[in-house]
mmCIF file of C-alpha atoms in Angstrom:
data_model
loop_
_atom_site.group_PDB
_atom_site.id
_atom_site.type_symbol
_atom_site.label_atom_id
_atom_site.label_comp_id
_atom_site.label_asym_id
_atom_site.label_seq_id
_atom_site.Cartn_x
_atom_site.Cartn_y
_atom_site.Cartn_z
ATOM 1 C CA MET F 1 -20.796 11.567 1.277
ATOM 2 C CA LYS F 2 -18.430 13.694 -0.784
ATOM 3 C CA ALA F 3 -18.837 13.340 -4.541
ATOM 4 C CA LEU F 4 -15.917 11.267 -5.755
ATOM 5 C CA SER F 5 -15.661 13.274 -8.953
ATOM 6 C CA THR F 6 -14.616 16.300 -6.848
ATOM 7 C CA LEU F 7 -12.450 14.434 -4.335
ATOM 8 C CA PRO F 8 -8.848 15.702 -4.612
ATOM 9 C CA TRP F 9 -6.123 13.220 -5.497
ATOM 10 C CA LEU F 10 -4.370 13.349 -2.117
ATOM 11 C CA GLU F 11 -7.580 12.984 -0.102
ATOM 12 C CA ALA F 12 -8.668 9.963 -2.091
ATOM 13 C CA ARG F 13 -5.138 8.575 -2.223
ATOM 14 C CA SER F 14 -5.067 8.444 1.585
ATOM 15 C CA ARG F 15 -7.988 5.980 1.518
ATOM 16 C CA PHE F 16 -6.306 3.369 -0.635
ATOM 17 C CA ASN F 17 -4.972 1.457 2.375
ATOM 18 C CA ALA F 18 -8.424 -0.098 2.759
ATOM 19 C CA ARG F 19 -8.398 -3.883 2.293
ATOM 20 C CA CYS F 20 -10.892 -3.766 -0.569
ATOM 21 C CA PHE F 21 -8.062 -2.389 -2.760
ATOM 22 C CA ASP F 22 -5.669 -5.271 -2.033
ATOM 23 C CA ALA F 23 -6.058 -6.789 -5.511
ATOM 24 C CA ILE F 24 -4.832 -3.644 -7.256
ATOM 25 C CA ARG F 25 -2.485 -2.499 -4.477
ATOM 26 C CA GLY F 26 0.749 -3.339 -6.278
ATOM 27 C CA HIS F 27 -0.102 -0.860 -9.012
ATOM 28 C CA LEU F 28 -1.768 1.710 -6.765
ATOM 29 C CA ASP F 29 1.496 1.958 -4.864
ATOM 30 C CA ALA F 30 3.329 2.740 -8.105
ATOM 31 C CA PHE F 31 1.342 5.985 -8.370
ATOM 32 C CA SER F 32 1.828 7.492 -4.929
ATOM 33 C CA ALA F 33 2.830 11.002 -5.982
ATOM 34 C CA ASP F 34 0.754 14.046 -5.021
ATOM 35 C CA HIS F 35 -0.884 14.410 -8.431
ATOM 36 C CA TRP F 36 -2.776 12.473 -11.056
ATOM 37 C CA PRO F 37 -0.584 10.068 -13.039
ATOM 38 C CA SER F 38 -0.050 11.291 -16.576
ATOM 39 C CA LEU F 39 -1.050 9.264 -19.621
ATOM 40 C CA ASP F 40 2.651 8.823 -20.364
ATOM 41 C CA ALA F 41 3.244 7.451 -16.850
ATOM 42 C CA LEU F 42 0.370 4.986 -17.178
ATOM 43 C CA SER F 43 1.554 3.898 -20.625
ATOM 44 C CA ALA F 44 5.129 3.495 -19.402
ATOM 45 C CA HIS F 45 3.906 1.269 -16.571
ATOM 46 C CA ALA F 46 1.925 -0.831 -19.055
ATOM 47 C CA LYS F 47 4.979 -1.080 -21.321
ATOM 48 C CA ALA F 48 7.154 -2.237 -18.416
ATOM 49 C CA LEU F 49 4.647 -5.028 -17.803
ATOM 50 C CA ASN F 50 4.526 -5.913 -21.536
ATOM 51 C CA LEU F 51 0.764 -5.463 -21.549
ATOM 52 C CA ALA F 52 -1.018 -6.136 -24.828
ATOM 53 C CA ASN F 53 -4.546 -6.447 -26.111
ATOM 54 C CA HIS F 54 -5.967 -9.783 -27.262
ATOM 55 C CA ARG F 55 -4.371 -9.323 -30.691
ATOM 56 C CA GLY F 56 -0.913 -8.729 -29.245
ATOM 57 C CA LEU F 57 -0.790 -4.946 -29.754
ATOM 58 C CA PRO F 58 0.787 -2.949 -26.895
ATOM 59 C CA ILE F 59 -1.540 -1.163 -24.502
ATOM 60 C CA GLN F 60 -1.374 2.636 -24.515
ATOM 61 C CA PHE F 61 -3.391 5.113 -22.450
ATOM 62 C CA VAL F 62 -4.338 8.062 -24.668
ATOM 63 C CA ALA F 63 -6.501 11.166 -24.527
ATOM 64 C CA PRO F 64 -10.106 10.783 -25.734
ATOM 65 C CA PRO F 65 -10.843 12.241 -29.193
ATOM 66 C CA ASP F 66 -12.006 15.853 -29.256
ATOM 67 C CA ASP F 67 -15.031 14.958 -31.360
ATOM 68 C CA GLU F 68 -16.827 12.058 -29.690
ATOM 69 C CA SER F 69 -19.275 11.877 -32.609
ATOM 70 C CA VAL F 70 -16.574 10.511 -34.894
ATOM 71 C CA ALA F 71 -14.804 8.414 -32.283
ATOM 72 C CA THR F 72 -14.346 4.707 -32.812
ATOM 73 C CA HIS F 73 -16.348 2.651 -30.324
ATOM 74 C CA TYR F 74 -14.350 2.625 -27.077
ATOM 75 C CA GLU F 75 -13.890 -1.161 -26.759
ATOM 76 C CA LYS F 76 -13.451 -1.609 -30.521
ATOM 77 C CA ARG F 77 -10.603 0.899 -30.478
ATOM 78 C CA ILE F 78 -8.829 -1.061 -27.739
ATOM 79 C CA ALA F 79 -9.284 -4.329 -29.623
ATOM 80 C CA GLU F 80 -8.029 -2.904 -32.915
ATOM 81 C CA SER F 81 -5.209 -0.594 -31.768
ATOM 82 C CA GLY F 82 -4.484 -1.165 -28.065
ATOM 83 C CA GLU F 83 -5.345 2.481 -27.366
ATOM 84 C CA ILE F 84 -7.412 3.131 -24.233
ATOM 85 C CA ALA F 85 -9.126 6.522 -24.156
ATOM 86 C CA THR F 86 -8.489 7.817 -20.635
ATOM 87 C CA ARG F 87 -9.761 10.956 -18.910
ATOM 88 C CA GLU F 88 -8.413 12.494 -15.708
ATOM 89 C CA ASN F 89 -11.090 11.185 -13.376
ATOM 90 C CA TRP F 90 -11.470 8.400 -10.831
ATOM 91 C CA HIS F 91 -13.517 6.136 -13.079
ATOM 92 C CA ASP F 92 -10.829 6.038 -15.756
ATOM 93 C CA PHE F 93 -8.027 5.847 -13.206
ATOM 94 C CA PHE F 94 -9.473 2.657 -11.739
ATOM 95 C CA ASN F 95 -10.009 1.336 -15.249
ATOM 96 C CA ALA F 96 -6.262 1.784 -15.772
ATOM 97 C CA MET F 97 -5.537 -0.017 -12.482
ATOM 98 C CA GLN F 98 -7.842 -2.812 -13.650
ATOM 99 C CA TRP F 99 -5.859 -3.132 -16.896
ATOM 100 C CA LEU F 100 -2.555 -3.267 -15.009
ATOM 101 C CA THR F 101 -3.834 -5.904 -12.569
ATOM 102 C CA PHE F 102 -6.106 -8.057 -14.732
ATOM 103 C CA PRO F 103 -4.679 -7.616 -18.254
ATOM 104 C CA LYS F 104 -5.899 -10.922 -19.712
ATOM 105 C CA SER F 105 -9.461 -10.373 -18.509
ATOM 106 C CA LYS F 106 -9.537 -6.804 -19.770
ATOM 107 C CA ALA F 107 -8.102 -7.814 -23.140
ATOM 108 C CA VAL F 108 -10.791 -10.471 -23.505
ATOM 109 C CA ILE F 109 -13.526 -7.983 -22.569
ATOM 110 C CA SER F 110 -12.534 -5.529 -25.310
ATOM 111 C CA GLU F 111 -12.027 -8.325 -27.849
ATOM 112 C CA MET F 112 -15.405 -9.925 -27.138
ATOM 113 C CA HIS F 113 -17.164 -6.548 -27.335
ATOM 114 C CA ALA F 114 -15.499 -5.954 -30.711
ATOM 115 C CA ARG F 115 -16.511 -9.383 -32.022
ATOM 116 C CA LEU F 116 -20.081 -8.991 -30.809
ATOM 117 C CA LEU F 117 -20.337 -5.513 -32.322
ATOM 118 C CA ALA F 118 -19.045 -6.847 -35.639
ATOM 119 C CA ALA F 119 -21.684 -9.581 -35.586
ATOM 120 C CA GLN F 120 -24.476 -7.226 -34.543
ATOM 121 C CA ILE F 121 -27.285 -6.677 -37.020
ATOM 122 C CA ALA F 122 -26.896 -3.280 -38.696
ATOM 123 C CA GLY F 123 -29.005 -0.638 -37.004
ATOM 124 C CA ALA F 124 -29.574 -2.649 -33.819
ATOM 125 C CA THR F 125 -29.683 -0.398 -30.755
ATOM 126 C CA VAL F 126 -30.340 -2.897 -27.946
ATOM 127 C CA ARG F 127 -27.239 -4.193 -26.176
ATOM 128 C CA SER F 128 -27.036 -7.988 -26.340
ATOM 129 C CA ILE F 129 -27.023 -10.227 -23.268
ATOM 130 C CA PRO F 130 -23.383 -11.284 -23.816
ATOM 131 C CA ARG F 131 -22.330 -7.639 -23.899
ATOM 132 C CA ASP F 132 -24.380 -7.035 -20.738
ATOM 133 C CA VAL F 133 -22.459 -9.797 -18.951
ATOM 134 C CA LEU F 134 -19.114 -8.395 -20.114
ATOM 135 C CA THR F 135 -20.095 -4.924 -18.926
ATOM 136 C CA LEU F 136 -21.390 -6.132 -15.562
ATOM 137 C CA PHE F 137 -18.065 -7.805 -14.821
ATOM 138 C CA ASP F 138 -16.007 -4.949 -16.224
ATOM 139 C CA GLU F 139 -17.819 -2.309 -14.162
ATOM 140 C CA GLY F 140 -18.784 -4.223 -11.031
ATOM 141 C CA GLY F 141 -16.898 -7.505 -11.002
ATOM 142 C CA VAL F 142 -15.431 -9.304 -8.012
ATOM 143 C CA VAL F 143 -13.753 -12.709 -8.282
ATOM 144 C CA VAL F 144 -14.429 -14.928 -5.271
ATOM 145 C CA ALA F 145 -12.071 -17.874 -4.819
ATOM 146 C CA SER F 146 -12.426 -20.753 -2.400
ATOM 147 C CA ALA F 147 -11.463 -24.409 -2.120
ATOM 148 C CA ASP F 148 -14.642 -24.934 -0.076
ATOM 149 C CA GLU F 149 -17.607 -25.077 -2.419
ATOM 150 C CA SER F 150 -20.037 -24.688 0.475
ATOM 151 C CA LEU F 151 -18.717 -21.179 1.156
ATOM 152 C CA LEU F 152 -19.314 -20.241 -2.463
ATOM 153 C CA GLY F 153 -22.725 -21.859 -2.174
ATOM 154 C CA HIS F 154 -23.779 -19.341 0.483
ATOM 155 C CA ILE F 155 -23.281 -16.577 -2.090
ATOM 156 C CA ARG F 156 -25.271 -18.465 -4.701
ATOM 157 C CA HIS F 157 -28.092 -18.993 -2.165
ATOM 158 C CA PHE F 158 -28.008 -15.436 -0.715
ATOM 159 C CA GLU F 159 -27.188 -16.846 2.735
ATOM 160 C CA TRP F 160 -25.395 -13.795 4.043
ATOM 161 C CA LYS F 161 -25.601 -14.485 7.785
ATOM 162 C CA LYS F 162 -24.412 -18.044 7.334
ATOM 163 C CA LEU F 163 -21.432 -16.796 5.363
ATOM 164 C CA PHE F 164 -20.463 -13.601 7.149
ATOM 165 C CA VAL F 165 -21.629 -14.291 10.727
ATOM 166 C CA GLU F 166 -21.812 -18.034 11.396
ATOM 167 C CA ARG F 167 -18.755 -18.876 9.286
ATOM 168 C CA ARG F 168 -16.875 -15.612 9.727
ATOM 169 C CA ALA F 169 -13.623 -17.275 10.845
ATOM 170 C CA GLU F 170 -13.649 -19.462 7.734
ATOM 171 C CA VAL F 171 -14.271 -16.450 5.511
ATOM 172 C CA GLY F 172 -11.095 -14.915 6.861
ATOM 173 C CA ARG F 173 -9.158 -18.092 6.086
ATOM 174 C CA ASP F 174 -10.728 -20.116 3.285
ATOM 175 C CA ILE F 175 -12.198 -17.632 0.818
ATOM 176 C CA LYS F 176 -10.718 -14.573 -0.896
ATOM 177 C CA PHE F 177 -12.302 -11.655 -2.695
ATOM 178 C CA TYR F 178 -10.577 -9.828 -5.577
ATOM 179 C CA LEU F 179 -12.350 -6.613 -6.491
ATOM 180 C CA ALA F 180 -11.957 -6.123 -10.233
ATOM 181 C CA GLY F 181 -14.661 -3.819 -11.624
ATOM 182 C CA HIS F 182 -13.534 -0.219 -12.040
ATOM 183 C CA SER F 183 -16.909 1.328 -11.189
ATOM 184 C CA VAL F 184 -17.225 -0.556 -7.902
ATOM 185 C CA LEU F 185 -13.564 0.206 -7.094
ATOM 186 C CA GLU F 186 -14.431 3.878 -7.539
ATOM 187 C CA LYS F 187 -17.408 3.556 -5.171
ATOM 188 C CA MET F 188 -15.248 1.955 -2.499
ATOM 189 C CA VAL F 189 -13.131 5.091 -2.149
ATOM 190 C CA ASP F 190 -16.119 6.502 -0.251
ATOM 191 C CA PRO F 191 -18.319 3.432 0.400
ATOM 192 C CA PHE F 192 -22.005 3.563 1.276
ATOM 193 C CA VAL F 193 -24.465 0.889 2.283
ATOM 194 C CA GLY F 194 -25.861 -0.421 -0.970
ATOM 195 C CA VAL F 195 -22.587 -1.024 -2.837
ATOM 196 C CA THR F 196 -23.001 -4.393 -4.551
ATOM 197 C CA ALA F 197 -20.643 -6.221 -6.891
ATOM 198 C CA LYS F 198 -21.191 -8.994 -9.423
ATOM 199 C CA ALA F 199 -19.326 -12.116 -8.361
ATOM 200 C CA LEU F 200 -17.600 -14.698 -10.496
ATOM 201 C CA LEU F 201 -17.359 -17.732 -8.187
ATOM 202 C CA LEU F 202 -14.154 -19.672 -8.638
ATOM 203 C CA LYS F 203 -13.373 -23.074 -7.113
ATOM 204 C CA VAL F 204 -9.630 -23.376 -6.485
ATOM 205 C CA GLU F 205 -7.310 -26.000 -5.036
ATOM 206 C CA ARG F 206 -6.216 -25.540 -1.416
ATOM 207 C CA HIS F 207 -2.629 -24.809 -2.406
ATOM 208 C CA PHE F 208 -3.885 -21.623 -4.083
ATOM 209 C CA PHE F 209 -3.918 -19.844 -0.712
ATOM 210 C CA GLN F 210 -0.225 -20.633 -0.195
ATOM 211 C CA LEU F 211 0.720 -18.725 -3.346
ATOM 212 C CA SER F 212 2.039 -15.174 -3.269
ATOM 213 C CA ARG F 213 -0.427 -12.395 -3.994
ATOM 214 C CA ASP F 214 1.056 -11.879 -7.455
ATOM 215 C CA ALA F 215 0.773 -15.590 -8.260
ATOM 216 C CA GLN F 216 -2.822 -15.648 -7.037
ATOM 217 C CA LEU F 217 -3.668 -12.675 -9.256
ATOM 218 C CA LEU F 218 -2.098 -14.325 -12.306
ATOM 219 C CA GLU F 219 -4.249 -17.404 -11.773
ATOM 220 C CA ILE F 220 -7.377 -15.365 -11.037
ATOM 221 C CA ASP F 221 -6.856 -13.266 -14.174
ATOM 222 C CA ALA F 222 -6.297 -16.311 -16.402
ATOM 223 C CA CYS F 223 -9.388 -18.088 -15.066
ATOM 224 C CA ALA F 224 -11.572 -14.996 -15.385
ATOM 225 C CA ALA F 225 -10.375 -14.428 -18.960
ATOM 226 C CA GLN F 226 -11.208 -18.025 -19.838
ATOM 227 C CA TRP F 227 -14.651 -17.660 -18.266
ATOM 228 C CA LEU F 228 -15.350 -14.439 -20.183
ATOM 229 C CA MET F 229 -14.546 -16.098 -23.520
ATOM 230 C CA ASN F 230 -16.967 -18.950 -22.902
ATOM 231 C CA PRO F 231 -20.299 -18.426 -24.734
ATOM 232 C CA THR F 232 -22.068 -20.307 -21.932
ATOM 233 C CA SER F 233 -20.801 -17.775 -19.393
ATOM 234 C CA LEU F 234 -22.106 -14.905 -21.504
ATOM 235 C CA ALA F 235 -25.515 -16.479 -22.090
ATOM 236 C CA SER F 236 -27.134 -14.982 -18.974
ATOM 237 C CA THR F 237 -26.477 -12.143 -16.545
ATOM 238 C CA HIS F 238 -27.461 -14.633 -13.820
ATOM 239 C CA ASN F 239 -24.070 -16.268 -14.280
ATOM 240 C CA LEU F 240 -22.697 -13.424 -12.165
ATOM 241 C CA HIS F 241 -23.923 -13.349 -8.569
ATOM 242 C CA PRO F 242 -24.914 -10.238 -6.561
ATOM 243 C CA LEU F 243 -22.589 -9.746 -3.601
ATOM 244 C CA PRO F 244 -23.095 -6.983 -0.970
ATOM 245 C CA ILE F 245 -19.379 -6.373 -0.534
ATOM 246 C CA LEU F 246 -19.634 -4.194 2.572
ATOM 247 C CA GLY F 247 -20.395 -7.462 4.366
ATOM 248 C CA ILE F 248 -16.909 -8.825 3.698
ATOM 249 C CA PRO F 249 -14.986 -8.857 7.007
ATOM 250 C CA GLY F 250 -12.423 -6.067 7.094
ATOM 251 C CA TRP F 251 -13.980 -4.144 4.230
ATOM 252 C CA PHE F 252 -16.383 -1.962 6.259
ATOM 253 C CA ALA F 253 -16.064 -1.048 9.919
ATOM 254 C CA ALA F 254 -19.756 -1.479 10.770
ATOM 255 C CA ASN F 255 -19.804 -5.160 9.828
ATOM 256 C CA VAL F 256 -18.017 -6.150 13.048
ATOM 257 C CA SER F 257 -21.525 -6.162 14.528
ATOM 258 C CA ALA F 258 -23.740 -9.131 13.637
ATOM 259 C CA GLY F 259 -26.658 -6.696 13.595
ATOM 260 C CA PHE F 260 -25.225 -5.046 10.477
ATOM 261 C CA TYR F 261 -26.426 -8.057 8.499
ATOM 262 C CA ASP F 262 -30.037 -7.528 9.611
ATOM 263 C CA ASP F 263 -30.481 -4.876 6.926
ATOM 264 C CA ALA F 264 -32.734 -6.826 4.559
ATOM 265 C CA HIS F 265 -32.685 -4.038 1.982
ATOM 266 C CA TYR F 266 -28.957 -4.543 1.538
ATOM 267 C CA PHE F 267 -28.509 -8.216 2.406
ATOM 268 C CA ARG F 268 -31.390 -9.373 0.288
ATOM 269 C CA ALA F 269 -32.802 -12.817 -0.123
ATOM 270 C CA GLY F 270 -32.952 -14.052 -3.687
ATOM 271 C CA ARG F 271 -33.898 -16.873 -5.947
ATOM 272 C CA LEU F 272 -31.586 -19.842 -6.346
ATOM 273 C CA ARG F 273 -29.549 -19.545 -9.512
ATOM 274 C CA LYS F 274 -29.128 -22.703 -11.577
ATOM 275 C CA THR F 275 -25.580 -21.855 -12.590
ATOM 276 C CA GLY F 276 -22.447 -23.741 -11.698
ATOM 277 C CA ILE F 277 -19.244 -22.740 -10.023
ATOM 278 C CA GLU F 278 -16.150 -22.374 -12.137
ATOM 279 C CA SER F 279 -13.088 -24.478 -11.390
ATOM 280 C CA ALA F 280 -9.557 -23.177 -11.666
ATOM 281 C CA LYS F 281 -6.902 -25.334 -13.257
ATOM 282 C CA SER F 282 -4.579 -26.787 -10.647
#
């Protein structure tokens, strides 16, 4: 596996046709040149979309400060100024794509981090559980939407063969996966068995699947943002569910074989989580 940090732009860019990038595709396609998009280009794209942080300040992609020791906390800076420190690497590129695709969710994440940091006891060094939940979604999140609660239930119960083998046709029709976390998006440029995301399970109405992709993303983003602002959601990391995303049909060539799901180290059994499934507003 080639280290992604050294993968040239054009070589990586050629891999973006993979279905796992469908959620961010509209913005990926806006940066199809043969070089890294500049900070000005990213900021101009954000301006065209009228993107703003939770406090209504316009989003701008800027260079990181030269002296990290005096830098304002990354998320706090976004919440207070709308400035997103962005380096020329794949991790930060996918963070930018995440902002362009899921702006409400990302704005809530930075705002909640800022609020939690402000409330943190002076001198505390341990990251709080709510900030852990925010980070897990931000880095590794995938939103899973279905009108069939039983399909979502297979994820909650770690029933991978029931979901991906026995009900494979239904997965292709009645459940959708929207990869949102920038770290897991980065990993999927050169995927390896072991890549796992943290799933926010969302119950939607059946008409949701008749919407355009853009309309689906607007609803997904709004629901995820609402979930991330809920103190109950942030009370436990168990409110996000492990999902071995290479099992999703169409996301990894090897999963056309039912035997792929016999890998118990990847498709692990787990304990039943006592958390509910979110419902989208109709």
